[in-house]
Short mmCIF file of C-alpha atoms in Angstrom, two decimals:
data_model
loop_
_atom_site.label_atom_id
_atom_site.label_comp_id
_atom_site.label_asym_id
_atom_site.label_seq_id
_atom_site.Cartn_x
_atom_site.Cartn_y
_atom_site.Cartn_z
CA MET A 8 24.88 -42.50 71.62
CA ALA A 9 25.86 -44.68 68.53
CA ASN A 10 22.73 -44.96 67.09
CA SER A 11 22.05 -41.01 67.43
CA ARG A 12 25.54 -40.39 65.59
CA ASN A 13 24.48 -42.85 62.92
CA LEU A 14 21.28 -41.00 62.45
CA LYS A 15 23.14 -37.76 62.09
CA ASN A 16 25.68 -38.92 59.69
CA ARG A 17 22.96 -40.18 57.51
CA SER A 18 20.80 -37.13 57.61
CA LYS A 19 23.96 -34.82 56.35
CA PRO A 20 23.90 -36.24 52.71
CA ARG A 21 20.43 -35.02 52.23
CA SER A 22 20.78 -31.58 53.17
CA PRO A 23 22.62 -30.42 49.89
CA ILE A 24 19.78 -32.31 47.88
CA ILE A 25 17.34 -30.30 49.82
CA LEU A 26 19.32 -27.34 49.07
CA ILE A 27 19.40 -27.70 45.36
CA SER A 28 16.06 -28.34 45.08
CA LEU A 29 15.00 -25.24 47.01
CA SER A 30 17.25 -23.10 44.84
CA VAL A 31 15.70 -24.66 41.54
CA ALA A 32 12.19 -23.62 43.01
CA ALA A 33 13.28 -20.38 43.91
CA ILE A 34 14.50 -19.78 40.74
CA THR A 35 11.47 -21.06 39.04
CA PHE A 36 9.24 -18.88 41.16
CA LEU A 37 11.41 -15.78 40.46
CA PHE A 38 11.06 -16.59 36.63
CA ILE A 39 7.42 -16.99 36.75
CA LEU A 40 7.32 -13.80 38.78
CA HIS A 41 9.36 -11.82 36.18
CA SER A 42 7.61 -13.30 33.08
CA SER A 43 4.05 -12.29 34.67
CA SER A 44 5.53 -8.49 35.03
CA SER A 45 7.43 -8.56 31.94
CA PRO A 46 6.44 -6.27 28.75
CA LEU A 47 7.01 -9.40 26.72
CA ASP A 48 3.98 -10.93 28.67
CA PHE A 49 2.17 -13.64 26.72
CA SER A 50 -0.98 -13.20 28.46
CA PHE A 51 -2.23 -10.25 26.28
CA SER A 52 -4.99 -7.93 27.92
CA SER A 53 -5.95 -6.71 24.39
CA PRO A 54 -5.62 -7.47 20.76
CA LYS A 55 -3.64 -4.21 20.50
CA ALA A 56 -1.06 -5.23 22.82
CA LEU A 57 -0.60 -8.44 20.70
CA LYS A 58 -0.18 -6.45 17.72
CA ASN A 59 2.31 -3.93 19.05
CA LEU A 60 4.34 -6.96 20.12
CA LEU A 61 4.11 -8.72 16.60
CA ARG A 62 5.09 -5.38 15.36
CA ASP A 63 8.18 -4.87 17.66
CA ARG A 64 9.24 -8.46 16.97
CA ARG A 65 8.88 -8.02 13.29
CA GLN A 66 11.09 -4.86 13.40
CA MET A 67 13.81 -6.67 15.44
CA GLN A 68 13.88 -9.45 13.02
CA SER A 69 13.72 -7.01 9.84
CA LEU A 70 16.57 -6.70 7.44
CA ASP A 71 19.19 -4.69 9.20
CA LYS A 72 19.77 -2.66 6.20
CA TYR A 73 17.56 0.15 4.96
CA LEU A 74 16.53 2.17 1.93
CA TYR A 75 15.16 5.52 1.87
CA TRP A 76 13.87 7.35 -0.85
CA GLY A 77 12.27 10.54 0.70
CA ASP A 78 9.78 11.66 3.13
CA ARG A 79 7.13 11.96 0.39
CA ILE A 80 6.42 9.94 -2.57
CA ASP A 81 8.34 11.76 -5.54
CA CYS A 82 9.91 14.02 -3.17
CA PRO A 83 12.69 15.65 -2.96
CA GLY A 84 12.80 16.29 -6.52
CA LYS A 85 10.73 18.69 -8.74
CA HIS A 86 7.49 17.08 -8.04
CA CYS A 87 7.56 18.33 -4.32
CA ASP A 88 5.28 21.12 -5.21
CA SER A 89 2.46 18.92 -6.84
CA CYS A 90 0.43 15.95 -5.74
CA GLU A 91 -0.13 13.27 -8.34
CA GLY A 92 -2.86 11.02 -8.79
CA LEU A 93 -3.00 7.83 -7.08
CA GLY A 94 -2.15 5.97 -10.08
CA HIS A 95 1.09 7.58 -10.37
CA GLN A 96 1.98 7.40 -6.68
CA GLU A 97 1.19 3.91 -6.47
CA SER A 98 3.58 3.39 -9.68
CA SER A 99 6.26 5.15 -7.74
CA LEU A 100 5.78 3.54 -4.36
CA ARG A 101 5.48 0.15 -5.96
CA CYS A 102 8.96 0.70 -7.81
CA ALA A 103 10.81 1.78 -4.72
CA LEU A 104 9.39 -1.26 -2.90
CA GLU A 105 10.82 -3.55 -5.79
CA GLU A 106 14.05 -2.05 -5.37
CA ALA A 107 13.86 -2.68 -1.59
CA LEU A 108 12.84 -6.21 -2.40
CA PHE A 109 15.70 -6.70 -4.93
CA LEU A 110 18.27 -5.13 -2.51
CA GLN A 111 16.78 -7.16 0.44
CA ARG A 112 16.76 -4.03 2.51
CA THR A 113 13.96 -2.64 4.99
CA PHE A 114 12.06 0.10 3.20
CA VAL A 115 11.50 3.38 4.84
CA MET A 116 8.04 4.37 3.98
CA PRO A 117 6.84 8.04 3.85
CA SER A 118 4.33 8.54 6.84
CA ARG A 119 1.84 10.37 4.72
CA MET A 120 0.30 10.24 1.23
CA CYS A 121 -1.17 13.16 -0.44
CA ILE A 122 -4.54 13.05 -2.03
CA ASN A 123 -5.02 14.92 -5.41
CA PRO A 124 -8.16 17.17 -5.41
CA ILE A 125 -9.83 15.13 -7.95
CA HIS A 126 -10.19 12.41 -5.07
CA ASN A 127 -11.54 15.09 -2.80
CA LYS A 128 -14.78 16.14 -4.47
CA LYS A 129 -16.98 15.81 -1.50
CA GLY A 130 -14.38 18.20 0.55
CA ILE A 131 -13.94 15.83 3.36
CA LEU A 132 -10.33 16.77 3.69
CA HIS A 133 -10.52 20.45 4.10
CA GLN A 134 -7.91 23.16 3.60
CA SER A 135 -7.66 26.84 4.56
CA ASP A 136 -6.91 29.43 1.68
CA ASN A 137 -4.68 31.07 3.73
CA ALA A 138 -2.55 28.11 4.85
CA SER A 139 1.11 27.83 3.60
CA PHE A 140 2.17 24.86 1.20
CA GLU A 141 3.32 22.64 3.73
CA GLU A 142 -0.23 23.18 5.80
CA ARG A 143 -1.92 22.52 2.93
CA TRP A 144 -0.06 19.48 1.80
CA ALA A 145 -0.58 18.03 5.57
CA ALA A 146 -4.38 19.12 5.07
CA ASN A 147 -4.91 17.12 1.87
CA SER A 148 -2.83 14.17 3.10
CA CYS A 149 -3.58 10.76 4.82
CA SER A 150 -1.48 8.52 7.28
CA MET A 151 0.12 5.80 5.21
CA ASP A 152 -1.09 3.31 7.91
CA SER A 153 -4.59 4.34 7.37
CA LEU A 154 -4.55 3.49 3.51
CA TYR A 155 -2.22 0.24 3.92
CA ASP A 156 -1.81 -2.75 5.96
CA LEU A 157 1.57 -2.13 6.91
CA ASP A 158 1.93 -5.35 8.89
CA LEU A 159 0.41 -7.42 5.73
CA MET A 160 3.03 -5.49 3.39
CA SER A 161 5.98 -6.27 5.40
CA ASN A 162 5.43 -9.98 5.00
CA THR A 163 6.46 -9.42 1.31
CA VAL A 164 8.68 -6.23 1.68
CA PRO A 165 9.96 -5.26 5.17
CA VAL A 166 8.83 -1.54 5.85
CA ILE A 167 8.96 0.99 8.54
CA LEU A 168 7.51 4.70 8.62
CA ASP A 169 9.64 7.50 8.54
CA ASN A 170 8.23 8.97 11.84
CA SER A 171 8.78 5.76 13.73
CA LYS A 172 11.49 5.35 16.65
CA MET A 173 13.03 2.57 14.69
CA TRP A 174 13.80 5.08 11.82
CA TYR A 175 15.31 7.70 14.24
CA HIS A 176 17.47 4.91 15.88
CA VAL A 177 18.65 4.00 11.93
CA LEU A 178 19.75 7.64 11.51
CA LEU A 179 21.40 7.89 14.78
CA THR A 180 23.52 4.87 13.90
CA SER A 181 24.03 5.82 10.31
CA MET A 182 25.57 9.01 12.04
CA LYS A 183 28.03 7.19 14.26
CA LEU A 184 29.18 5.02 11.56
CA GLY A 185 30.32 7.70 9.27
CA ASN A 186 31.11 6.71 5.81
CA ARG A 187 30.26 3.37 6.68
CA GLY A 188 26.62 4.21 7.66
CA VAL A 189 25.00 6.02 4.67
CA ALA A 190 25.52 6.68 0.99
CA HIS A 191 23.76 9.33 -1.06
CA VAL A 192 23.29 7.81 -4.56
CA GLU A 193 22.19 8.98 -7.81
CA GLY A 194 22.15 7.26 -11.27
CA VAL A 195 23.41 4.03 -9.70
CA ASP A 196 22.19 0.88 -11.14
CA ARG A 197 20.23 -1.70 -8.50
CA VAL A 198 22.36 -4.29 -9.60
CA ASP A 199 25.43 -2.28 -8.58
CA LEU A 200 23.88 -1.28 -5.36
CA LYS A 201 23.34 -4.86 -4.62
CA GLU A 202 26.80 -6.26 -5.79
CA SER A 203 29.27 -3.46 -5.12
CA ASN A 204 31.10 -3.71 -1.64
CA VAL A 205 30.86 0.08 -1.73
CA TYR A 206 26.97 0.04 -1.18
CA SER A 207 26.02 -3.50 -0.06
CA ASN A 208 27.67 -3.22 3.33
CA LEU A 209 26.18 0.00 4.09
CA LEU A 210 23.36 0.75 6.67
CA LEU A 211 21.51 3.14 4.75
CA ILE A 212 21.23 3.96 1.00
CA ASN A 213 19.69 7.43 0.25
CA ARG A 214 18.08 7.71 -2.98
CA THR A 215 16.77 11.31 -2.36
CA ALA A 216 19.41 12.96 -4.65
CA SER A 217 17.32 12.07 -7.75
CA PRO A 218 15.00 14.89 -9.14
CA LEU A 219 13.04 12.47 -10.93
CA SER A 220 9.67 10.50 -10.06
CA TRP A 221 10.31 7.63 -8.16
CA PHE A 222 8.89 5.22 -11.05
CA MET A 223 11.54 6.56 -13.42
CA GLU A 224 14.01 4.57 -11.70
CA CYS A 225 12.20 1.57 -12.92
CA LYS A 226 13.61 1.55 -16.46
CA ASP A 227 12.21 -1.88 -17.34
CA ARG A 228 8.62 -0.97 -16.19
CA ASN A 229 6.86 -1.46 -19.52
CA ASN A 230 8.75 -5.01 -19.36
CA ARG A 231 6.21 -6.85 -17.90
CA SER A 232 8.64 -9.70 -17.18
CA ALA A 233 11.06 -7.34 -15.19
CA ILE A 234 7.96 -6.34 -12.74
CA THR A 235 8.66 -7.94 -9.47
CA LEU A 236 5.45 -6.69 -7.94
CA PRO A 237 2.33 -7.12 -9.70
CA TYR A 238 0.09 -4.16 -10.25
CA SER A 239 -2.43 -5.51 -7.97
CA PHE A 240 0.08 -5.82 -4.90
CA LEU A 241 -0.68 -2.40 -3.47
CA PRO A 242 -4.47 -2.64 -3.75
CA LEU A 243 -4.14 -5.96 -2.03
CA MET A 244 -2.34 -4.15 0.71
CA ALA A 245 -5.06 -2.02 1.72
CA ALA A 246 -5.81 -1.42 5.29
CA LYS A 247 -8.13 -3.68 7.23
CA THR A 248 -10.86 -0.85 7.35
CA LEU A 249 -10.88 -0.21 3.83
CA ARG A 250 -10.89 -3.99 3.02
CA ASP A 251 -14.05 -4.15 5.25
CA VAL A 252 -15.67 -1.08 3.23
CA ALA A 253 -14.89 -3.17 -0.20
CA ASP A 254 -16.67 -6.26 1.27
CA GLN A 255 -19.78 -4.19 2.24
CA VAL A 256 -19.64 -2.58 -1.60
CA LYS A 257 -19.57 -6.02 -2.94
CA GLY A 258 -22.33 -7.25 -0.66
CA LEU A 259 -24.57 -4.44 -2.01
CA LEU A 260 -23.63 -5.22 -5.38
CA GLY A 261 -24.31 -8.88 -5.20
CA ASP A 262 -23.28 -11.30 -8.05
CA TYR A 263 -22.25 -8.89 -11.12
CA ASP A 264 -19.85 -8.28 -13.85
CA ALA A 265 -17.94 -5.05 -14.01
CA ILE A 266 -16.45 -3.31 -16.89
CA HIS A 267 -13.96 0.04 -16.71
CA VAL A 268 -14.62 2.75 -19.34
CA ARG A 269 -12.42 5.59 -19.36
CA ARG A 270 -13.39 8.49 -21.13
CA GLY A 271 -13.69 12.50 -19.88
CA ASP A 272 -9.89 13.30 -19.54
CA LYS A 273 -8.88 10.96 -22.72
CA ILE A 274 -11.55 12.34 -25.22
CA LYS A 275 -10.65 15.92 -24.36
CA THR A 276 -9.34 17.66 -27.60
CA ARG A 277 -6.25 20.29 -27.30
CA LYS A 278 -4.64 22.54 -29.68
CA ASP A 279 -1.56 21.22 -31.43
CA ARG A 280 1.18 23.44 -32.92
CA PHE A 281 -0.76 24.43 -35.97
CA GLY A 282 -3.67 25.59 -34.01
CA LEU A 283 -5.90 22.62 -34.74
CA TYR A 284 -8.01 20.63 -32.21
CA ARG A 285 -6.96 17.29 -32.01
CA THR A 286 -7.18 14.23 -29.56
CA LEU A 287 -4.69 11.82 -28.79
CA HIS A 288 -6.99 8.94 -29.25
CA PRO A 289 -9.18 9.65 -32.36
CA HIS A 290 -11.36 6.44 -31.93
CA LEU A 291 -11.79 6.50 -28.49
CA ASP A 292 -15.12 8.53 -28.10
CA ARG A 293 -16.66 6.18 -30.64
CA ASP A 294 -15.42 2.82 -29.29
CA THR A 295 -16.58 3.67 -25.57
CA ARG A 296 -20.06 4.33 -26.70
CA PRO A 297 -22.89 2.14 -25.34
CA GLU A 298 -23.56 0.54 -28.80
CA PHE A 299 -19.87 -0.27 -29.23
CA ILE A 300 -19.43 -1.68 -25.70
CA LEU A 301 -22.37 -3.96 -26.38
CA LEU A 302 -20.46 -5.57 -29.06
CA ARG A 303 -17.29 -5.64 -27.39
CA ILE A 304 -18.57 -7.52 -24.11
CA LYS A 305 -20.89 -9.88 -25.62
CA LYS A 306 -18.82 -12.72 -25.78
CA TRP A 307 -17.80 -12.45 -22.04
CA ILE A 308 -21.02 -11.40 -20.24
CA PRO A 309 -24.45 -13.13 -21.34
CA PRO A 310 -27.54 -11.11 -21.42
CA GLY A 311 -29.68 -10.59 -18.05
CA ARG A 312 -26.24 -10.22 -15.99
CA THR A 313 -25.96 -7.19 -13.55
CA LEU A 314 -23.27 -4.97 -15.15
CA PHE A 315 -21.33 -2.53 -12.80
CA ILE A 316 -19.63 0.14 -14.93
CA ALA A 317 -16.54 2.33 -13.45
CA SER A 318 -16.29 5.39 -15.54
CA ASN A 319 -15.29 8.98 -15.43
CA GLU A 320 -18.15 9.99 -17.95
CA ARG A 321 -20.00 12.73 -16.36
CA THR A 322 -23.06 12.63 -18.76
CA PRO A 323 -26.27 11.26 -16.95
CA GLY A 324 -27.82 8.22 -18.24
CA PHE A 325 -24.93 7.91 -20.94
CA PHE A 326 -24.65 4.04 -20.17
CA SER A 327 -28.47 3.47 -20.14
CA PRO A 328 -28.60 1.95 -23.35
CA LEU A 329 -26.82 -0.89 -22.08
CA SER A 330 -29.92 -1.76 -20.23
CA VAL A 331 -31.72 -3.49 -23.42
CA ARG A 332 -29.17 -6.39 -22.42
CA TYR A 333 -28.05 -6.16 -19.02
CA ASN A 334 -29.37 -4.93 -15.54
CA ILE A 335 -28.48 -1.26 -15.01
CA HIS A 336 -29.04 0.23 -11.37
CA ASN A 337 -28.62 3.83 -11.09
CA GLU A 338 -29.52 3.75 -7.56
CA TRP A 339 -26.18 2.07 -6.83
CA ARG A 340 -24.37 5.33 -6.76
CA GLU A 341 -26.49 6.62 -3.86
CA ALA A 342 -26.23 3.23 -1.99
CA ILE A 343 -22.42 3.00 -2.43
CA TRP A 344 -21.23 6.44 -1.95
CA HIS A 345 -23.30 7.67 1.15
CA ARG A 346 -23.89 4.41 2.87
CA VAL A 347 -20.48 3.10 2.91
CA TRP A 348 -17.91 4.46 0.63
CA SER A 349 -17.36 8.19 1.79
CA LEU A 350 -18.16 7.51 5.30
CA SER A 351 -15.24 4.98 5.64
CA THR A 352 -12.66 6.17 3.57
CA LEU A 353 -12.86 10.03 4.20
CA GLY A 354 -14.02 10.24 0.30
CA ALA A 355 -10.43 10.05 -0.42
CA ARG A 356 -9.36 6.89 -2.16
CA PRO A 357 -11.14 4.24 -3.93
CA ILE A 358 -10.45 0.58 -2.55
CA TYR A 359 -10.14 -2.35 -4.91
CA PRO A 360 -9.22 -5.97 -4.63
CA TYR A 361 -8.71 -6.11 -8.13
CA SER A 362 -6.70 -3.89 -10.78
CA PRO A 363 -7.81 -4.13 -14.19
CA ARG A 364 -5.16 -2.78 -16.67
CA ILE A 365 -5.56 -1.61 -20.05
CA ASP A 366 -3.76 -3.50 -22.99
CA PRO A 367 -1.18 -1.02 -24.14
CA HIS A 368 -1.07 -3.07 -27.34
CA SER A 369 -4.85 -2.50 -28.24
CA SER A 370 -5.80 -0.35 -31.14
CA SER A 371 -8.41 1.20 -28.77
CA ILE A 372 -7.64 1.86 -25.23
CA GLY A 373 -11.42 2.69 -24.35
CA ILE A 374 -12.48 -0.33 -22.68
CA ARG A 375 -11.72 -3.80 -21.37
CA ALA A 376 -14.28 -5.98 -20.03
CA LYS A 377 -13.46 -8.53 -17.45
CA ASP A 378 -14.24 -11.89 -18.02
CA ARG A 379 -17.04 -12.37 -15.34
CA LEU A 380 -15.37 -12.00 -12.07
CA PRO A 381 -18.41 -11.40 -9.78
CA GLY A 382 -17.16 -9.77 -6.49
CA SER A 383 -14.16 -7.78 -7.47
CA LEU A 384 -14.49 -3.98 -7.44
CA PRO A 385 -12.95 -1.81 -10.48
CA ARG A 386 -10.47 0.80 -10.40
CA PHE A 387 -11.02 4.44 -11.29
CA GLU A 388 -8.22 5.46 -13.43
CA ASN A 389 -9.10 8.65 -14.41
CA GLN A 390 -5.64 10.30 -13.43
CA HIS A 391 -2.13 9.49 -13.88
#
């Protein structure tokens, strides 16, 4: 009996250890079971699930203050009834993004961008003649996330779309906060918006009171030292589908040099107040003719190179004289525009990983050759 009592006494201290071990094992099992059924599961069934998770996490970790300029680029304001060219709209959008970056706020991006008819020559974006303005605008616009890679853009400037659940949540929160939630500002310098406690602690800054184009808020936009985001920022943020198209176009072109020649709209003559026909750039027509182009580019581009010319010149064979020194291929137009370009971009927006700018201090703004940059696409700047 004594021996059995001793054995019982010795076995009692072990029971708490066993219970603790069983409890830990049960908790571990429940944790694993919960993790496997959780929406934040790390065993993703598809790349789309991973992308959605990363987007949700980025939004959760994004800046907790927001900047809103309007539901359309340059709108509200006097430009709501028009659709400017892509160069104009990108200047406005870049200005708004720069302010969001400066204020360290998340930018509320319009969910759609209108496409000027000049970019829709092939009629791929259709509209009805009997449609209202709102219906025509919707028919001649593209979703912003089909044009830009918003996840890639958010690595530099956090952005959300104005049709997202996050934006609706921000609006509801701002209404609950009352005066501490939102400020409607007009004519306030961005430095004051950042440093003044009246604005800096608010959840939302609403910029829709200004009737001007967005880029007018960037007063020093001609001062390159004041530019936070380079001109190439938005082109480099193109959606992956469009970047793939650009790669295909570059593959068709091979090793080449490119120049941009803007003529069409710039050489038009208009009547002045005295009734005389004049042009804003008197020497442009002369300086952009093939014989003058040869003189301008010969020190940059050696003979025998393949030359790609981006231009809004409509005269067939206008640049053919350049073939005495360079390889000019007319069949590129069919290969590029029909095989790749129009099928993948809806004929609406040229995509370019490089955006050449014309020197504003040059006596002739007709042409600027790129110094042997093979593999880069030119930008068609036939509108502003």
